[in-house]
PDB file of C-alpha atoms in Angstrom:
ATOM      1  CA  MET A   1     -53.122  30.700 -55.519  1.00  0.00           C
ATOM      2  CA  GLY A   2     -52.353  32.171 -52.162  1.00  0.00           C
ATOM      3  CA  CYS A   3     -54.110  32.214 -48.873  1.00  0.00           C
ATOM      4  CA  GLN A   4     -54.919  35.562 -47.390  1.00  0.00           C
ATOM      5  CA  GLY A   5     -57.445  36.373 -44.730  1.00  0.00           C
ATOM      6  CA  GLY A   6     -58.589  32.766 -44.452  1.00  0.00           C
ATOM      7  CA  GLY A   7     -59.714  32.209 -48.041  1.00  0.00           C
ATOM      8  CA  PRO A   8     -58.037  31.445 -51.329  1.00  0.00           C
ATOM      9  CA  VAL A   9     -57.069  34.412 -53.415  1.00  0.00           C
ATOM     10  CA  SER A  10     -56.079  34.125 -57.033  1.00  0.00           C
ATOM     11  CA  THR A  11     -54.109  36.755 -58.868  1.00  0.00           C
ATOM     12  CA  THR A  12     -54.105  37.158 -62.587  1.00  0.00           C
ATOM     13  CA  GLU A  13     -52.146  39.392 -64.866  1.00  0.00           C
ATOM     14  CA  ALA A  14     -55.184  41.678 -65.115  1.00  0.00           C
ATOM     15  CA  ASP A  15     -55.109  42.213 -61.330  1.00  0.00           C
ATOM     16  CA  ALA A  16     -51.416  43.082 -61.216  1.00  0.00           C
ATOM     17  CA  PRO A  17     -50.580  46.786 -61.387  1.00  0.00           C
ATOM     18  CA  ALA A  18     -49.127  47.993 -64.640  1.00  0.00           C
ATOM     19  CA  ALA A  19     -45.513  49.062 -64.774  1.00  0.00           C
ATOM     20  CA  PRO A  20     -45.048  52.864 -64.808  1.00  0.00           C
ATOM     21  CA  ALA A  21     -43.901  52.849 -68.438  1.00  0.00           C
ATOM     22  CA  GLU A  22     -47.099  51.046 -69.458  1.00  0.00           C
ATOM     23  CA  ARG A  23     -49.310  53.604 -67.658  1.00  0.00           C
ATOM     24  CA  ALA A  24     -47.812  56.697 -69.296  1.00  0.00           C
ATOM     25  CA  GLY A  25     -50.481  57.906 -71.666  1.00  0.00           C
ATOM     26  CA  ALA A  26     -50.786  60.876 -73.960  1.00  0.00           C
ATOM     27  CA  SER A  27     -51.359  63.370 -71.106  1.00  0.00           C
ATOM     28  CA  PHE A  28     -48.112  62.335 -69.454  1.00  0.00           C
ATOM     29  CA  TRP A  29     -46.114  62.849 -72.648  1.00  0.00           C
ATOM     30  CA  ILE A  30     -47.801  66.182 -73.416  1.00  0.00           C
ATOM     31  CA  ALA A  31     -47.072  67.432 -69.868  1.00  0.00           C
ATOM     32  CA  PHE A  32     -43.533  66.054 -70.137  1.00  0.00           C
ATOM     33  CA  ALA A  33     -42.940  67.958 -73.381  1.00  0.00           C
ATOM     34  CA  ILE A  34     -44.392  71.224 -72.022  1.00  0.00           C
ATOM     35  CA  GLY A  35     -42.481  70.915 -68.731  1.00  0.00           C
ATOM     36  CA  GLY A  36     -39.271  70.097 -70.587  1.00  0.00           C
ATOM     37  CA  ALA A  37     -39.697  73.138 -72.835  1.00  0.00           C
ATOM     38  CA  VAL A  38     -40.299  75.422 -69.832  1.00  0.00           C
ATOM     39  CA  MET A  39     -37.216  74.062 -68.046  1.00  0.00           C
ATOM     40  CA  ALA A  40     -35.111  74.396 -71.196  1.00  0.00           C
ATOM     41  CA  PHE A  41     -36.234  78.024 -71.560  1.00  0.00           C
ATOM     42  CA  GLY A  42     -35.277  78.753 -67.933  1.00  0.00           C
ATOM     43  CA  ILE A  43     -31.905  77.047 -68.247  1.00  0.00           C
ATOM     44  CA  ARG A  44     -31.216  78.897 -71.494  1.00  0.00           C
ATOM     45  CA  GLY A  45     -32.024  82.227 -69.799  1.00  0.00           C
ATOM     46  CA  ALA A  46     -29.740  81.416 -66.864  1.00  0.00           C
ATOM     47  CA  VAL A  47     -26.895  80.375 -69.178  1.00  0.00           C
ATOM     48  CA  MET A  48     -27.282  83.429 -71.426  1.00  0.00           C
ATOM     49  CA  ASN A  49     -26.955  85.718 -68.390  1.00  0.00           C
ATOM     50  CA  LEU A  50     -24.477  83.552 -66.531  1.00  0.00           C
ATOM     51  CA  LYS A  51     -21.903  86.232 -65.783  1.00  0.00           C
ATOM     52  CA  ASP A  52     -24.562  88.503 -64.245  1.00  0.00           C
ATOM     53  CA  SER A  53     -26.720  85.923 -62.563  1.00  0.00           C
ATOM     54  CA  ALA A  54     -24.488  83.001 -61.543  1.00  0.00           C
ATOM     55  CA  PRO A  55     -24.056  83.959 -57.862  1.00  0.00           C
ATOM     56  CA  ASP A  56     -27.747  84.869 -57.478  1.00  0.00           C
ATOM     57  CA  VAL A  57     -28.938  81.721 -59.241  1.00  0.00           C
ATOM     58  CA  ALA A  58     -26.595  79.542 -57.177  1.00  0.00           C
ATOM     59  CA  LYS A  59     -27.803  81.142 -53.923  1.00  0.00           C
ATOM     60  CA  TRP A  60     -31.408  80.800 -54.979  1.00  0.00           C
ATOM     61  CA  VAL A  61     -31.091  77.137 -56.036  1.00  0.00           C
ATOM     62  CA  ILE A  62     -29.215  76.144 -52.876  1.00  0.00           C
ATOM     63  CA  GLY A  63     -31.564  78.176 -50.680  1.00  0.00           C
ATOM     64  CA  ALA A  64     -34.680  76.773 -52.350  1.00  0.00           C
ATOM     65  CA  ASP A  65     -33.340  73.234 -51.988  1.00  0.00           C
ATOM     66  CA  LEU A  66     -32.607  73.742 -48.289  1.00  0.00           C
ATOM     67  CA  VAL A  67     -35.970  75.385 -47.614  1.00  0.00           C
ATOM     68  CA  HIS A  68     -37.721  72.526 -49.407  1.00  0.00           C
ATOM     69  CA  ASP A  69     -35.787  69.713 -47.764  1.00  0.00           C
ATOM     70  CA  LEU A  70     -35.605  71.135 -44.243  1.00  0.00           C
ATOM     71  CA  ILE A  71     -38.920  72.992 -43.945  1.00  0.00           C
ATOM     72  CA  LEU A  72     -41.536  72.322 -46.640  1.00  0.00           C
ATOM     73  CA  ALA A  73     -41.117  68.558 -47.078  1.00  0.00           C
ATOM     74  CA  PRO A  74     -41.253  67.759 -43.337  1.00  0.00           C
ATOM     75  CA  ILE A  75     -44.328  69.981 -42.945  1.00  0.00           C
ATOM     76  CA  ALA A  76     -46.013  68.282 -45.917  1.00  0.00           C
ATOM     77  CA  VAL A  77     -45.238  64.835 -44.488  1.00  0.00           C
ATOM     78  CA  ALA A  78     -46.541  65.814 -41.043  1.00  0.00           C
ATOM     79  CA  VAL A  79     -49.735  67.319 -42.495  1.00  0.00           C
ATOM     80  CA  GLY A  80     -50.267  64.269 -44.727  1.00  0.00           C
ATOM     81  CA  TRP A  81     -49.736  61.895 -41.816  1.00  0.00           C
ATOM     82  CA  THR A  82     -52.131  63.898 -39.640  1.00  0.00           C
ATOM     83  CA  ILE A  83     -54.805  64.097 -42.365  1.00  0.00           C
ATOM     84  CA  ASN A  84     -54.497  60.354 -42.917  1.00  0.00           C
ATOM     85  CA  ARG A  85     -55.118  59.734 -39.191  1.00  0.00           C
ATOM     86  CA  ILE A  86     -57.846  62.326 -38.530  1.00  0.00           C
ATOM     87  CA  VAL A  87     -59.940  62.722 -41.704  1.00  0.00           C
ATOM     88  CA  PRO A  88     -62.263  59.862 -42.696  1.00  0.00           C
ATOM     89  CA  ALA A  89     -61.210  58.113 -45.919  1.00  0.00           C
ATOM     90  CA  ARG A  90     -64.281  59.340 -47.807  1.00  0.00           C
ATOM     91  CA  TRP A  91     -63.372  62.988 -47.100  1.00  0.00           C
ATOM     92  CA  ARG A  92     -59.617  62.819 -47.644  1.00  0.00           C
ATOM     93  CA  ALA A  93     -59.550  63.687 -51.357  1.00  0.00           C
ATOM     94  CA  PRO A  94     -61.433  67.008 -50.964  1.00  0.00           C
ATOM     95  CA  VAL A  95     -59.373  68.001 -47.916  1.00  0.00           C
ATOM     96  CA  GLN A  96     -56.099  67.062 -49.618  1.00  0.00           C
ATOM     97  CA  ALA A  97     -57.086  68.975 -52.767  1.00  0.00           C
ATOM     98  CA  GLY A  98     -57.945  72.014 -50.647  1.00  0.00           C
ATOM     99  CA  LEU A  99     -54.634  71.819 -48.817  1.00  0.00           C
ATOM    100  CA  MET A 100     -52.656  71.459 -52.061  1.00  0.00           C
ATOM    101  CA  ALA A 101     -54.494  74.412 -53.650  1.00  0.00           C
ATOM    102  CA  THR A 102     -53.892  76.440 -50.474  1.00  0.00           C
ATOM    103  CA  GLY A 103     -50.173  75.652 -50.617  1.00  0.00           C
ATOM    104  CA  VAL A 104     -49.906  76.651 -54.270  1.00  0.00           C
ATOM    105  CA  THR A 105     -51.875  79.854 -53.627  1.00  0.00           C
ATOM    106  CA  LEU A 106     -49.632  80.853 -50.732  1.00  0.00           C
ATOM    107  CA  LEU A 107     -46.484  79.951 -52.651  1.00  0.00           C
ATOM    108  CA  LEU A 108     -47.490  81.987 -55.710  1.00  0.00           C
ATOM    109  CA  GLY A 109     -48.958  84.868 -53.723  1.00  0.00           C
ATOM    110  CA  TRP A 110     -46.073  85.198 -51.276  1.00  0.00           C
ATOM    111  CA  PRO A 111     -43.897  87.623 -53.320  1.00  0.00           C
ATOM    112  CA  GLY A 112     -46.761  90.044 -53.921  1.00  0.00           C
ATOM    113  CA  TRP A 113     -48.024  89.699 -50.362  1.00  0.00           C
ATOM    114  CA  ARG A 114     -44.570  90.493 -48.971  1.00  0.00           C
ATOM    115  CA  GLY A 115     -44.102  93.380 -51.451  1.00  0.00           C
ATOM    116  CA  TYR A 116     -40.921  92.037 -53.058  1.00  0.00           C
ATOM    117  CA  GLY A 117     -39.698  94.391 -55.778  1.00  0.00           C
ATOM    118  CA  ARG A 118     -41.820  97.352 -54.713  1.00  0.00           C
ATOM    119  CA  HIS A 119     -38.801  99.100 -53.163  1.00  0.00           C
ATOM    120  CA  LEU A 120     -36.894  98.946 -56.477  1.00  0.00           C
ATOM    121  CA  VAL A 121     -39.253 101.447 -58.116  1.00  0.00           C
ATOM    122  CA  PRO A 122     -41.018 103.289 -55.279  1.00  0.00           C
ATOM    123  CA  ASP A 123     -42.239 106.065 -57.586  1.00  0.00           C
ATOM    124  CA  ASN A 124     -44.090 103.624 -59.894  1.00  0.00           C
ATOM    125  CA  PRO A 125     -47.587 102.945 -58.505  1.00  0.00           C
ATOM    126  CA  SER A 126     -48.223 100.200 -61.065  1.00  0.00           C
ATOM    127  CA  VAL A 127     -45.690  97.886 -59.410  1.00  0.00           C
ATOM    128  CA  GLN A 128     -47.781  95.562 -57.262  1.00  0.00           C
ATOM    129  CA  PRO A 129     -50.762  97.906 -57.021  1.00  0.00           C
ATOM    130  CA  LEU A 130     -53.134  95.337 -55.530  1.00  0.00           C
ATOM    131  CA  ASP A 131     -54.108  94.506 -51.983  1.00  0.00           C
ATOM    132  CA  TYR A 132     -52.540  91.055 -51.930  1.00  0.00           C
ATOM    133  CA  THR A 133     -53.829  90.165 -48.470  1.00  0.00           C
ATOM    134  CA  THR A 134     -57.430  90.544 -49.636  1.00  0.00           C
ATOM    135  CA  ALA A 135     -56.694  88.785 -52.922  1.00  0.00           C
ATOM    136  CA  ILE A 136     -55.069  85.778 -51.244  1.00  0.00           C
ATOM    137  CA  LEU A 137     -57.817  85.525 -48.621  1.00  0.00           C
ATOM    138  CA  THR A 138     -60.436  85.670 -51.395  1.00  0.00           C
ATOM    139  CA  VAL A 139     -58.770  82.853 -53.315  1.00  0.00           C
ATOM    140  CA  LEU A 140     -58.497  80.777 -50.119  1.00  0.00           C
ATOM    141  CA  ALA A 141     -62.199  81.399 -49.384  1.00  0.00           C
ATOM    142  CA  ILE A 142     -63.096  80.186 -52.885  1.00  0.00           C
ATOM    143  CA  ILE A 143     -60.879  77.099 -52.519  1.00  0.00           C
ATOM    144  CA  TRP A 144     -62.338  76.110 -49.154  1.00  0.00           C
ATOM    145  CA  GLY A 145     -65.857  76.971 -50.321  1.00  0.00           C
ATOM    146  CA  ALA A 146     -65.358  74.485 -53.153  1.00  0.00           C
ATOM    147  CA  VAL A 147     -64.066  71.913 -50.649  1.00  0.00           C
ATOM    148  CA  VAL A 148     -67.183  72.395 -48.505  1.00  0.00           C
ATOM    149  CA  VAL A 149     -69.413  71.932 -51.575  1.00  0.00           C
ATOM    150  CA  TRP A 150     -67.457  68.793 -52.542  1.00  0.00           C
ATOM    151  CA  LEU A 151     -67.854  67.407 -49.011  1.00  0.00           C
ATOM    152  CA  ALA A 152     -71.570  68.268 -48.989  1.00  0.00           C
ATOM    153  CA  LEU A 153     -72.059  66.449 -52.295  1.00  0.00           C
ATOM    154  CA  ARG A 154     -70.305  63.418 -50.831  1.00  0.00           C
ATOM    155  CA  LEU A 155     -72.558  63.538 -47.762  1.00  0.00           C
ATOM    156  CA  VAL A 156     -75.666  63.746 -49.936  1.00  0.00           C
ATOM    157  CA  ALA A 157     -74.422  60.840 -52.067  1.00  0.00           C
ATOM    158  CA  ASP A 158     -73.731  58.783 -48.936  1.00  0.00           C
ATOM    159  CA  HIS A 159     -77.274  59.319 -47.625  1.00  0.00           C
ATOM    160  CA  ARG A 160     -79.053  58.761 -50.932  1.00  0.00           C
ATOM    161  CA  PRO A 161     -80.982  55.458 -51.107  1.00  0.00           C
ATOM    162  CA  ARG A 162     -79.526  53.003 -53.539  1.00  0.00           C
TER     163      ARG A 162
END
């Protein structure tokens, strides 16, 4: 028994958080196996083409690590800190989900948006034939529309008599 906040508090084994190994269920192991297979496939491809791709892969890995550590991670921490301070606790999950989906959309859409690879085959109109600005803005509108609906449902639930 401990004393916290002026009253006795008892802790039991059921109240204690489970160790990470005890919490890993079937979904974790399925995702682990799929992720491991994808990484193994990528590593195999890099090793099979090592003589052609080693300098490019090394530059890309080092560059990606530096961009992540020096730019993306500090921005993510700053945004998370700001969201935690500004957004009410009840609304944080929808806003965080919207921000994460926005980040993934921008990350995946960036190469097409910037036109990477188009200059390699300028006479082939099927290489990146889409209007990526419109496509990315449409996806972002859908994401934030879903966030607004999620927030509206939370507001309705908060004002519903119990």
